[in-house]
Coordinates of C-alpha atoms in Angstrom, one line a residue:
Chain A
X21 CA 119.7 34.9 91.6
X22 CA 119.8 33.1 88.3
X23 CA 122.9 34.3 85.8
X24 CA 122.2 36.4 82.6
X25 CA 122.6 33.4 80.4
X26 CA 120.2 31.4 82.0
X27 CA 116.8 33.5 82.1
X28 CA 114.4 32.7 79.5
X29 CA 112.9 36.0 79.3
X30 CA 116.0 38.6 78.7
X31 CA 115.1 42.9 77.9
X32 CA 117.5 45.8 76.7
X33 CA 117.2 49.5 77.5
X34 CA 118.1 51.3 75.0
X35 CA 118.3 55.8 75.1
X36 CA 117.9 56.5 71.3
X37 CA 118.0 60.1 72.6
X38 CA 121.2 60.2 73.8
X39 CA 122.4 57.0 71.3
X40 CA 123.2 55.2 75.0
X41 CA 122.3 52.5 76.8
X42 CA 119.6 53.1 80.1
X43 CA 121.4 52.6 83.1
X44 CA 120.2 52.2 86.2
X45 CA 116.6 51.7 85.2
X46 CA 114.3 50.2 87.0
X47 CA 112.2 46.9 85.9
X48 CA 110.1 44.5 87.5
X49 CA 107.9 41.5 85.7
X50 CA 104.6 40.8 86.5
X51 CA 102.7 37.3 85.4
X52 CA 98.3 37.3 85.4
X53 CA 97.3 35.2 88.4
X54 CA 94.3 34.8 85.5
X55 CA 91.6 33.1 88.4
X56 CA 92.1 37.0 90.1
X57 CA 92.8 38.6 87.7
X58 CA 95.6 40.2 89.6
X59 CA 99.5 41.3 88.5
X60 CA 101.9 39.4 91.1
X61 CA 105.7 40.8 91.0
X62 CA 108.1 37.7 89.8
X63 CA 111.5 40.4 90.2
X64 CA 112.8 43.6 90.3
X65 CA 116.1 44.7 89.1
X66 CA 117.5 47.7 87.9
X67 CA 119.5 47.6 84.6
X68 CA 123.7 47.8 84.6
X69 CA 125.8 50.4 82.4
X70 CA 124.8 48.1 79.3
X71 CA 121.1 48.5 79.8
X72 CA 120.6 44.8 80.6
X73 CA 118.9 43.4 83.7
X74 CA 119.6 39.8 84.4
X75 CA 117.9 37.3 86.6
X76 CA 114.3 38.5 85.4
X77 CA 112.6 35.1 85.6
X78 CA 114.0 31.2 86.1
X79 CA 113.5 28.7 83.5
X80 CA 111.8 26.8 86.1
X81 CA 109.6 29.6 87.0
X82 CA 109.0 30.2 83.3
X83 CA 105.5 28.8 83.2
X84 CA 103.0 30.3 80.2
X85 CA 100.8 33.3 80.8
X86 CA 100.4 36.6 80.8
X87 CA 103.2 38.8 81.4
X88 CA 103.9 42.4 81.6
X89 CA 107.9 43.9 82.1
X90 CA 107.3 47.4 83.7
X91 CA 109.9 50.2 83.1
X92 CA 110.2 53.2 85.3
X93 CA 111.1 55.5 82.1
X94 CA 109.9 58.3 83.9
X95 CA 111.8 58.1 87.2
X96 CA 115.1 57.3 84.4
X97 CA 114.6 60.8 82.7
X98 CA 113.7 62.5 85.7
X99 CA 117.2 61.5 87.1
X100 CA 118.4 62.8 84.2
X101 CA 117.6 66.5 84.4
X102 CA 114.8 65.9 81.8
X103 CA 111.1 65.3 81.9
X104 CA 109.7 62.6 79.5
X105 CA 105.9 62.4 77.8
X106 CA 105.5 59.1 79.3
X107 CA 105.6 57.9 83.2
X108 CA 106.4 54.6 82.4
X109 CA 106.2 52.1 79.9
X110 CA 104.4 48.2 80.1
X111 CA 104.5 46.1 77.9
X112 CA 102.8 43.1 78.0
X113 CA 102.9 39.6 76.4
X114 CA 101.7 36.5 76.3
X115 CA 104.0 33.3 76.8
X116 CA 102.8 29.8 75.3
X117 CA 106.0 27.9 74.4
X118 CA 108.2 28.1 77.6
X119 CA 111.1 26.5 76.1
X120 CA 112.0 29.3 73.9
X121 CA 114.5 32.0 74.8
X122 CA 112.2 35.9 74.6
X123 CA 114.6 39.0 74.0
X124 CA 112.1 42.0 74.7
X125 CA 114.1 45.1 74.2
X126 CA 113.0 48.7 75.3
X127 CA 114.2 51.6 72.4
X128 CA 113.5 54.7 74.3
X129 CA 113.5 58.7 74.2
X130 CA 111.5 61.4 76.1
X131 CA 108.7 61.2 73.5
X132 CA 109.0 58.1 71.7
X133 CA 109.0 54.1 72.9
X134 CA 109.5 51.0 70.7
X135 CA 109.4 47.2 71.6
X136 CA 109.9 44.3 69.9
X137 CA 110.1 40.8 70.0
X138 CA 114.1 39.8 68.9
X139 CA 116.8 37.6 70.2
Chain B
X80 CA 88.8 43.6 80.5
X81 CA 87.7 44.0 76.7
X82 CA 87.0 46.9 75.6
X83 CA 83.7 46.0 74.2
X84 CA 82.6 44.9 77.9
X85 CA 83.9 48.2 79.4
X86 CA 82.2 49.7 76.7
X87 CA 78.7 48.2 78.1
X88 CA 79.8 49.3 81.2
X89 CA 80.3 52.8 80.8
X90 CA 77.2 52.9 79.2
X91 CA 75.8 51.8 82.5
X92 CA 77.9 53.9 84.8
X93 CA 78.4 57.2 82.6
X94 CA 74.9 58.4 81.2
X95 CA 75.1 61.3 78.7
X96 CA 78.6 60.7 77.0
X97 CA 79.2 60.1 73.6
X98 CA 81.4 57.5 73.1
X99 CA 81.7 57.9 69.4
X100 CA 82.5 60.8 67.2
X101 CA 81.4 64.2 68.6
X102 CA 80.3 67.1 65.9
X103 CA 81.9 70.5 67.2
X104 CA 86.0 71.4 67.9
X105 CA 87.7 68.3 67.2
X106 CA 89.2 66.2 70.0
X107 CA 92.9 68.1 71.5
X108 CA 93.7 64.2 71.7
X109 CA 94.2 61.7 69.1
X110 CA 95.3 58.7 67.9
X111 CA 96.3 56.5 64.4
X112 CA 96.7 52.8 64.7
X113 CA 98.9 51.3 61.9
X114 CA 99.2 47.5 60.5
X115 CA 103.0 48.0 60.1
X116 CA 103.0 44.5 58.5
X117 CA 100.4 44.6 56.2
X118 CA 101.2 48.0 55.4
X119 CA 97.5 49.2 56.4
X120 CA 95.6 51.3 58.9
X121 CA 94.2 49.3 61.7
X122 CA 90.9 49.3 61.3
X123 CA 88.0 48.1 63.7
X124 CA 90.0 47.9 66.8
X125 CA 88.6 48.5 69.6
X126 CA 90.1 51.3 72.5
X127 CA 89.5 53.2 75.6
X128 CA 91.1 56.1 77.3
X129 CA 91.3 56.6 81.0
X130 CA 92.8 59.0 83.3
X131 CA 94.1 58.8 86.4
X132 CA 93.1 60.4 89.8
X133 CA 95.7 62.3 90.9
X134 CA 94.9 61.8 94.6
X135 CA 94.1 58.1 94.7
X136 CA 95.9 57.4 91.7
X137 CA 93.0 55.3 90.7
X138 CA 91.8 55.5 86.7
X139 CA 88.5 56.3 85.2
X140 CA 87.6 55.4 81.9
X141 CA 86.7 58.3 79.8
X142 CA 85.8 56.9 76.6
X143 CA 85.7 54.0 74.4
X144 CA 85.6 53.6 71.0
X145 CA 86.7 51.8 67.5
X146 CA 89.0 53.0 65.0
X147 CA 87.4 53.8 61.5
X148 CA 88.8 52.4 58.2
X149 CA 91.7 54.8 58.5
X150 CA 92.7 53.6 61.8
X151 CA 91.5 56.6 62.9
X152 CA 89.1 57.5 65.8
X153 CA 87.5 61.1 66.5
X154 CA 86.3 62.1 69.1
X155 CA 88.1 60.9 72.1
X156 CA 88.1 63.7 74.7
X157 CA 86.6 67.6 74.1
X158 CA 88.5 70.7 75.1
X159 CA 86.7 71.0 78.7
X160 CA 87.3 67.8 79.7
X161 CA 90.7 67.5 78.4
X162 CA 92.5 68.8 81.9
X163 CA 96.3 68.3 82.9
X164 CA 97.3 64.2 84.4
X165 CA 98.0 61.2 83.5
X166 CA 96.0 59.8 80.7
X167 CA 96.4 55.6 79.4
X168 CA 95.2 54.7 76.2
X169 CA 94.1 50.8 75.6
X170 CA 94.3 49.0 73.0
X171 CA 92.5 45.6 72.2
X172 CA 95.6 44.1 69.9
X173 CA 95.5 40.8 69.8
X174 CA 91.3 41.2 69.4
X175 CA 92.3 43.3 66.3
X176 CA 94.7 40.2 65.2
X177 CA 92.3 37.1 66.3
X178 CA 89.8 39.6 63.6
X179 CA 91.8 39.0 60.7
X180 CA 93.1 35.6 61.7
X181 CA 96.4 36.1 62.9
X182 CA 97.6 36.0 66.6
X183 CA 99.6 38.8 68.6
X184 CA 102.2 38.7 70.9
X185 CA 100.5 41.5 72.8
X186 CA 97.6 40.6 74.3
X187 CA 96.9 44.4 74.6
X188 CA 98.7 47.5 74.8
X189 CA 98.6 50.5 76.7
X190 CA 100.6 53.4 76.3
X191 CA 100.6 56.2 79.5
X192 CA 101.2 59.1 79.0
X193 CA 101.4 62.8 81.0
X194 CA 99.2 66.0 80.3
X195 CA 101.0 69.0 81.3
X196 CA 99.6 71.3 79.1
X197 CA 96.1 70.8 78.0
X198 CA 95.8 73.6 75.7
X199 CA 98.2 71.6 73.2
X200 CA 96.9 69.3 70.9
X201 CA 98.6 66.0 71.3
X202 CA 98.6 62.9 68.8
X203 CA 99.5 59.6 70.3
X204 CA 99.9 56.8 67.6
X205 CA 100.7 53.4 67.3
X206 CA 102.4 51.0 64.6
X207 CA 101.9 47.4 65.4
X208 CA 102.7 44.3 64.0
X209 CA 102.2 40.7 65.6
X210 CA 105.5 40.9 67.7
X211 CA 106.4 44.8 67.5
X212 CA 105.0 48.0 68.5
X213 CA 106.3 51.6 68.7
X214 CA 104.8 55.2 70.1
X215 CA 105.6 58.7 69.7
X216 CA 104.3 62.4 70.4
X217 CA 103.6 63.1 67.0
X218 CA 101.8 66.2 65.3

Protein backbone atom coordinates (compact mmCIF):
# COMPACT_ATOMS: atom_id res chain seq x y z
CA UNK A 1 0.00 0.00 0.00
CA UNK A 2 1.47 3.19 -1.16
CA UNK A 3 2.22 6.01 1.93
CA UNK A 4 0.14 9.16 2.22
CA UNK A 5 2.79 11.29 0.67
CA UNK A 6 3.12 9.48 -2.28
CA UNK A 7 -0.54 9.24 -3.89
CA UNK A 8 -1.20 11.65 -6.55
CA UNK A 9 -4.77 11.83 -5.91
CA UNK A 10 -5.22 12.74 -2.04
CA UNK A 11 -9.26 13.66 -0.44
CA UNK A 12 -10.34 15.20 3.09
CA UNK A 13 -13.57 14.50 4.91
CA UNK A 14 -14.57 17.15 6.49
CA UNK A 15 -18.23 17.20 9.19
CA UNK A 16 -19.04 21.00 8.88
CA UNK A 17 -22.03 19.90 11.08
CA UNK A 18 -20.24 18.89 13.90
CA UNK A 19 -16.96 21.31 12.92
CA UNK A 20 -15.01 17.60 12.81
CA UNK A 21 -13.25 15.67 10.77
CA UNK A 22 -15.28 12.24 9.14
CA UNK A 23 -13.84 9.36 10.56
CA UNK A 24 -14.14 6.12 9.62
CA UNK A 25 -15.75 6.85 6.29
CA UNK A 26 -15.81 4.84 3.63
CA UNK A 27 -14.19 5.68 -0.03
CA UNK A 28 -13.36 3.89 -2.96
CA UNK A 29 -12.07 5.33 -6.58
CA UNK A 30 -13.36 4.38 -9.63
CA UNK A 31 -11.50 5.12 -13.25
CA UNK A 32 -13.96 4.89 -16.92
CA UNK A 33 -12.74 1.67 -18.65
CA UNK A 34 -14.09 4.36 -21.51
CA UNK A 35 -14.18 1.25 -24.48
CA UNK A 36 -17.14 -0.25 -21.80
CA UNK A 37 -18.12 2.31 -20.54
CA UNK A 38 -17.88 0.63 -17.17
CA UNK A 39 -16.60 1.99 -13.38
CA UNK A 40 -13.69 -0.49 -12.32
CA UNK A 41 -12.72 -0.10 -8.37
CA UNK A 42 -8.81 1.10 -8.23
CA UNK A 43 -9.19 1.13 -3.83
CA UNK A 44 -11.16 1.24 -0.99
CA UNK A 45 -10.19 2.64 2.26
CA UNK A 46 -11.85 4.04 5.00
CA UNK A 47 -10.74 7.50 6.34
CA UNK A 48 -8.56 7.75 9.98
CA UNK A 49 -9.51 10.22 12.94
CA UNK A 50 -8.18 13.13 10.58
CA UNK A 51 -10.58 12.44 7.79
CA UNK A 52 -7.83 11.41 5.39
CA UNK A 53 -7.53 8.22 3.42
CA UNK A 54 -4.13 7.40 2.08
CA UNK A 55 -3.01 4.98 -0.57
CA UNK A 56 -6.05 5.97 -2.93
CA UNK A 57 -4.11 5.50 -6.22
CA UNK A 58 -0.15 4.98 -7.16
CA UNK A 59 1.63 7.45 -9.21
CA UNK A 60 2.32 4.59 -11.43
CA UNK A 61 -1.24 3.65 -11.71
CA UNK A 62 -2.06 7.40 -12.11
CA UNK A 63 -2.84 7.23 -15.80
CA UNK A 64 -5.53 10.12 -17.30
CA UNK A 65 -9.29 9.45 -17.40
CA UNK A 66 -12.19 9.59 -15.89
CA UNK A 67 -12.48 9.20 -12.29
CA UNK A 68 -15.02 9.21 -9.70
CA UNK A 69 -14.09 9.07 -5.57
CA UNK A 70 -17.38 7.53 -3.95
CA UNK A 71 -18.23 8.50 -0.26
CA UNK A 72 -20.57 6.45 1.81
CA UNK A 73 -21.98 9.76 3.53
CA UNK A 74 -24.99 8.04 4.26
CA UNK A 75 -23.71 4.85 6.01
CA UNK A 76 -21.20 7.80 8.06
CA UNK A 77 -24.43 9.59 9.44
CA UNK A 78 -26.37 6.63 9.88
CA UNK A 79 -23.53 5.44 12.36
CA UNK A 80 -23.96 8.45 13.75
CA UNK A 81 -27.53 8.39 15.19
CA UNK A 82 -28.57 10.77 12.42
CA UNK A 83 -30.17 10.38 8.95
CA UNK A 84 -28.66 12.50 6.08
CA UNK A 85 -30.58 13.98 2.75
CA UNK A 86 -28.07 12.29 0.71
CA UNK A 87 -27.05 8.37 0.39
CA UNK A 88 -23.83 9.07 -0.75
CA UNK A 89 -21.88 11.53 -2.52
CA UNK A 90 -19.58 11.02 -6.20
CA UNK A 91 -17.85 13.12 -7.40
CA UNK A 92 -16.30 12.76 -10.48
CA UNK A 93 -13.29 14.19 -12.53
CA UNK A 94 -11.40 14.18 -15.24
CA UNK A 95 -7.44 13.62 -15.09
CA UNK A 96 -5.22 14.93 -18.11
CA UNK A 97 -1.87 16.00 -16.59
CA UNK A 98 -0.80 12.92 -14.40
CA UNK A 99 2.11 14.54 -13.03
CA UNK A 100 0.26 16.87 -10.85
CA UNK A 101 -0.58 16.34 -7.23
CA UNK A 102 -5.10 16.52 -6.94
CA UNK A 103 -6.35 17.38 -3.33
CA UNK A 104 -10.24 16.64 -3.66
CA UNK A 105 -11.67 17.44 -0.35
CA UNK A 106 -15.30 16.39 0.87
CA UNK A 107 -16.99 19.43 3.22
CA UNK A 108 -20.03 17.64 4.50
CA UNK A 109 -23.32 17.94 6.73
CA UNK A 110 -26.67 16.00 6.70
CA UNK A 111 -28.06 18.40 4.02
CA UNK A 112 -25.34 20.05 2.50
CA UNK A 113 -21.97 18.76 0.28
CA UNK A 114 -19.13 20.83 -1.18
CA UNK A 115 -16.08 19.75 -3.25
CA UNK A 116 -13.34 21.39 -4.59
CA UNK A 117 -10.36 21.19 -6.38
CA UNK A 118 -7.25 22.45 -3.68
CA UNK A 119 -3.96 21.29 -2.57
CA UNK B 1 -24.43 9.37 -21.64
CA UNK B 2 -25.45 13.11 -22.66
CA UNK B 3 -28.19 14.32 -21.68
CA UNK B 4 -29.30 15.37 -25.08
CA UNK B 5 -28.97 11.58 -26.26
CA UNK B 6 -31.06 10.39 -23.27
CA UNK B 7 -33.22 12.98 -24.08
CA UNK B 8 -33.88 11.27 -27.65
CA UNK B 9 -34.17 8.30 -25.91
CA UNK B 10 -36.85 8.88 -23.56
CA UNK B 11 -38.63 10.28 -26.26
CA UNK B 12 -38.54 6.90 -27.69
CA UNK B 13 -39.11 4.84 -24.63
CA UNK B 14 -41.58 7.21 -22.52
CA UNK B 15 -44.54 8.39 -24.94
CA UNK B 16 -46.84 11.04 -23.31
CA UNK B 17 -44.33 12.87 -20.86
CA UNK B 18 -43.53 16.28 -21.01
CA UNK B 19 -40.15 16.82 -20.70
CA UNK B 20 -40.34 20.57 -20.42
CA UNK B 21 -42.33 22.90 -18.35
CA UNK B 22 -45.72 21.60 -17.26
CA UNK B 23 -48.82 24.30 -16.79
CA UNK B 24 -50.76 23.27 -13.50
CA UNK B 25 -49.14 22.90 -9.54
CA UNK B 26 -45.62 23.63 -9.91
CA UNK B 27 -43.05 20.80 -9.65
CA UNK B 28 -42.57 19.59 -5.41
CA UNK B 29 -38.86 19.28 -6.87
CA UNK B 30 -36.53 21.89 -8.08
CA UNK B 31 -33.39 22.95 -8.86
CA UNK B 32 -31.05 26.43 -9.51
CA UNK B 33 -27.80 26.02 -11.26
CA UNK B 34 -25.35 28.88 -10.46
CA UNK B 35 -21.97 30.20 -12.45
CA UNK B 36 -20.32 30.86 -9.02
CA UNK B 37 -17.41 32.31 -11.13
CA UNK B 38 -18.91 34.38 -13.36
CA UNK B 39 -21.32 35.45 -10.90
CA UNK B 40 -24.32 34.25 -13.23
CA UNK B 41 -27.14 31.72 -13.47
CA UNK B 42 -26.27 28.71 -15.52
CA UNK B 43 -28.07 28.91 -18.23
CA UNK B 44 -28.65 26.31 -21.11
CA UNK B 45 -27.46 23.32 -19.32
CA UNK B 46 -28.74 20.48 -19.97
CA UNK B 47 -30.18 17.77 -16.86
CA UNK B 48 -32.09 14.68 -16.12
CA UNK B 49 -33.56 13.22 -13.04
CA UNK B 50 -33.87 9.62 -12.38
CA UNK B 51 -35.04 7.48 -9.58
CA UNK B 52 -34.13 4.50 -8.37
CA UNK B 53 -36.08 1.08 -8.04
CA UNK B 54 -36.20 0.22 -4.77
CA UNK B 55 -36.21 -3.51 -5.39
CA UNK B 56 -33.55 -3.85 -8.13
CA UNK B 57 -31.93 -0.76 -7.26
CA UNK B 58 -31.89 -0.01 -10.90
CA UNK B 59 -32.66 3.85 -12.13
CA UNK B 60 -35.19 5.21 -14.45
CA UNK B 61 -34.90 8.42 -16.01
CA UNK B 62 -37.88 10.54 -15.27
CA UNK B 63 -37.23 13.63 -17.02
CA UNK B 64 -34.86 15.64 -18.91
CA UNK B 65 -34.58 19.08 -19.48
CA UNK B 66 -32.52 22.59 -19.85
CA UNK B 67 -32.18 25.27 -17.45
CA UNK B 68 -33.72 28.64 -18.63
CA UNK B 69 -31.83 31.97 -18.51
CA UNK B 70 -32.20 31.95 -14.72
CA UNK B 71 -30.66 28.66 -14.28
CA UNK B 72 -33.80 27.63 -13.53
CA UNK B 73 -35.90 24.60 -14.78
CA UNK B 74 -39.80 23.96 -14.06
CA UNK B 75 -41.23 21.33 -14.37
CA UNK B 76 -39.23 18.38 -13.25
CA UNK B 77 -41.58 15.97 -11.55
CA UNK B 78 -45.66 16.63 -10.71
CA UNK B 79 -47.20 15.89 -7.26
CA UNK B 80 -48.40 12.19 -8.34
CA UNK B 81 -45.42 11.11 -9.56
CA UNK B 82 -43.30 12.62 -6.98
CA UNK B 83 -43.32 9.24 -4.49
CA UNK B 84 -40.83 8.47 -1.54
CA UNK B 85 -36.85 6.94 -2.85
CA UNK B 86 -33.97 7.73 -4.04
CA UNK B 87 -33.93 10.33 -6.68
CA UNK B 88 -30.25 11.46 -8.76
CA UNK B 89 -30.09 14.57 -10.51
CA UNK B 90 -27.56 14.87 -13.66
CA UNK B 91 -25.90 17.44 -14.64
CA UNK B 92 -24.08 18.01 -18.12
CA UNK B 93 -21.14 20.41 -16.51
CA UNK B 94 -18.45 20.36 -18.43
CA UNK B 95 -21.16 20.51 -21.79
CA UNK B 96 -22.35 23.74 -20.04
CA UNK B 97 -18.43 24.89 -19.80
CA UNK B 98 -17.16 23.48 -23.43
CA UNK B 99 -20.61 26.14 -24.37
CA UNK B 100 -19.06 29.18 -23.21
CA UNK B 101 -15.46 28.12 -24.01
CA UNK B 102 -14.06 27.15 -20.93
CA UNK B 103 -13.30 23.51 -19.70
CA UNK B 104 -14.49 21.75 -16.27
CA UNK B 105 -12.93 19.60 -13.97
CA UNK B 106 -16.25 17.70 -13.74
CA UNK B 107 -17.12 16.06 -16.49
CA UNK B 108 -20.66 15.86 -14.92
CA UNK B 109 -22.19 15.88 -11.69
CA UNK B 110 -24.78 14.14 -9.99
CA UNK B 111 -26.11 14.77 -6.78
CA UNK B 112 -28.34 11.68 -4.95
CA UNK B 113 -30.47 12.36 -2.86
CA UNK B 114 -33.43 10.54 -0.47
CA UNK B 115 -37.28 11.16 -0.65
CA UNK B 116 -38.81 10.40 2.57
CA UNK B 117 -41.54 12.61 2.54
CA UNK B 118 -43.02 13.44 -0.72
CA UNK B 119 -45.52 15.90 0.45
CA UNK B 120 -42.54 18.44 1.09
CA UNK B 121 -41.35 20.57 -1.47
CA UNK B 122 -37.68 20.08 -1.84
CA UNK B 123 -35.12 22.45 -3.77
CA UNK B 124 -31.87 20.96 -4.73
CA UNK B 125 -29.33 23.56 -6.12
CA UNK B 126 -26.01 23.74 -7.41
CA UNK B 127 -23.15 26.48 -7.50
CA UNK B 128 -20.42 25.44 -9.82
CA UNK B 129 -17.41 26.78 -11.04
CA UNK B 130 -14.63 24.98 -13.32
CA UNK B 131 -12.95 23.12 -10.33
CA UNK B 132 -15.70 23.52 -7.37
CA UNK B 133 -19.14 22.57 -6.77
CA UNK B 134 -21.44 22.61 -3.67
CA UNK B 135 -25.24 21.24 -2.80
CA UNK B 136 -27.71 21.88 -0.16
CA UNK B 137 -31.52 21.27 0.85
CA UNK B 138 -32.49 24.60 0.39
CA UNK B 139 -36.05 26.34 0.41
Amino acid sequence: MTSADSSPLTTHVLNTGDGVPAAKMDVSLHRLESKLMIWNMLSVGTTNEDGRCSGLVSREAFSPGMYKLRFETGSYWERMGQNSFYPYVEVVFTITETEQRFHLPLLMSRFSYSTYRGS
Amino acid sequence: MSAYRLQQLKGHIVPGNKITAMAGSPSPLTTHVLNTAMGVPCSNMALSLYRQDPSTNAWSLITTGTTNVDGRCPGLITKQTFTSGVYRMHFETAQYWESIGETCFYPYVEIAFTINDPGQKYHVPLLLSSFSYSTYRGS
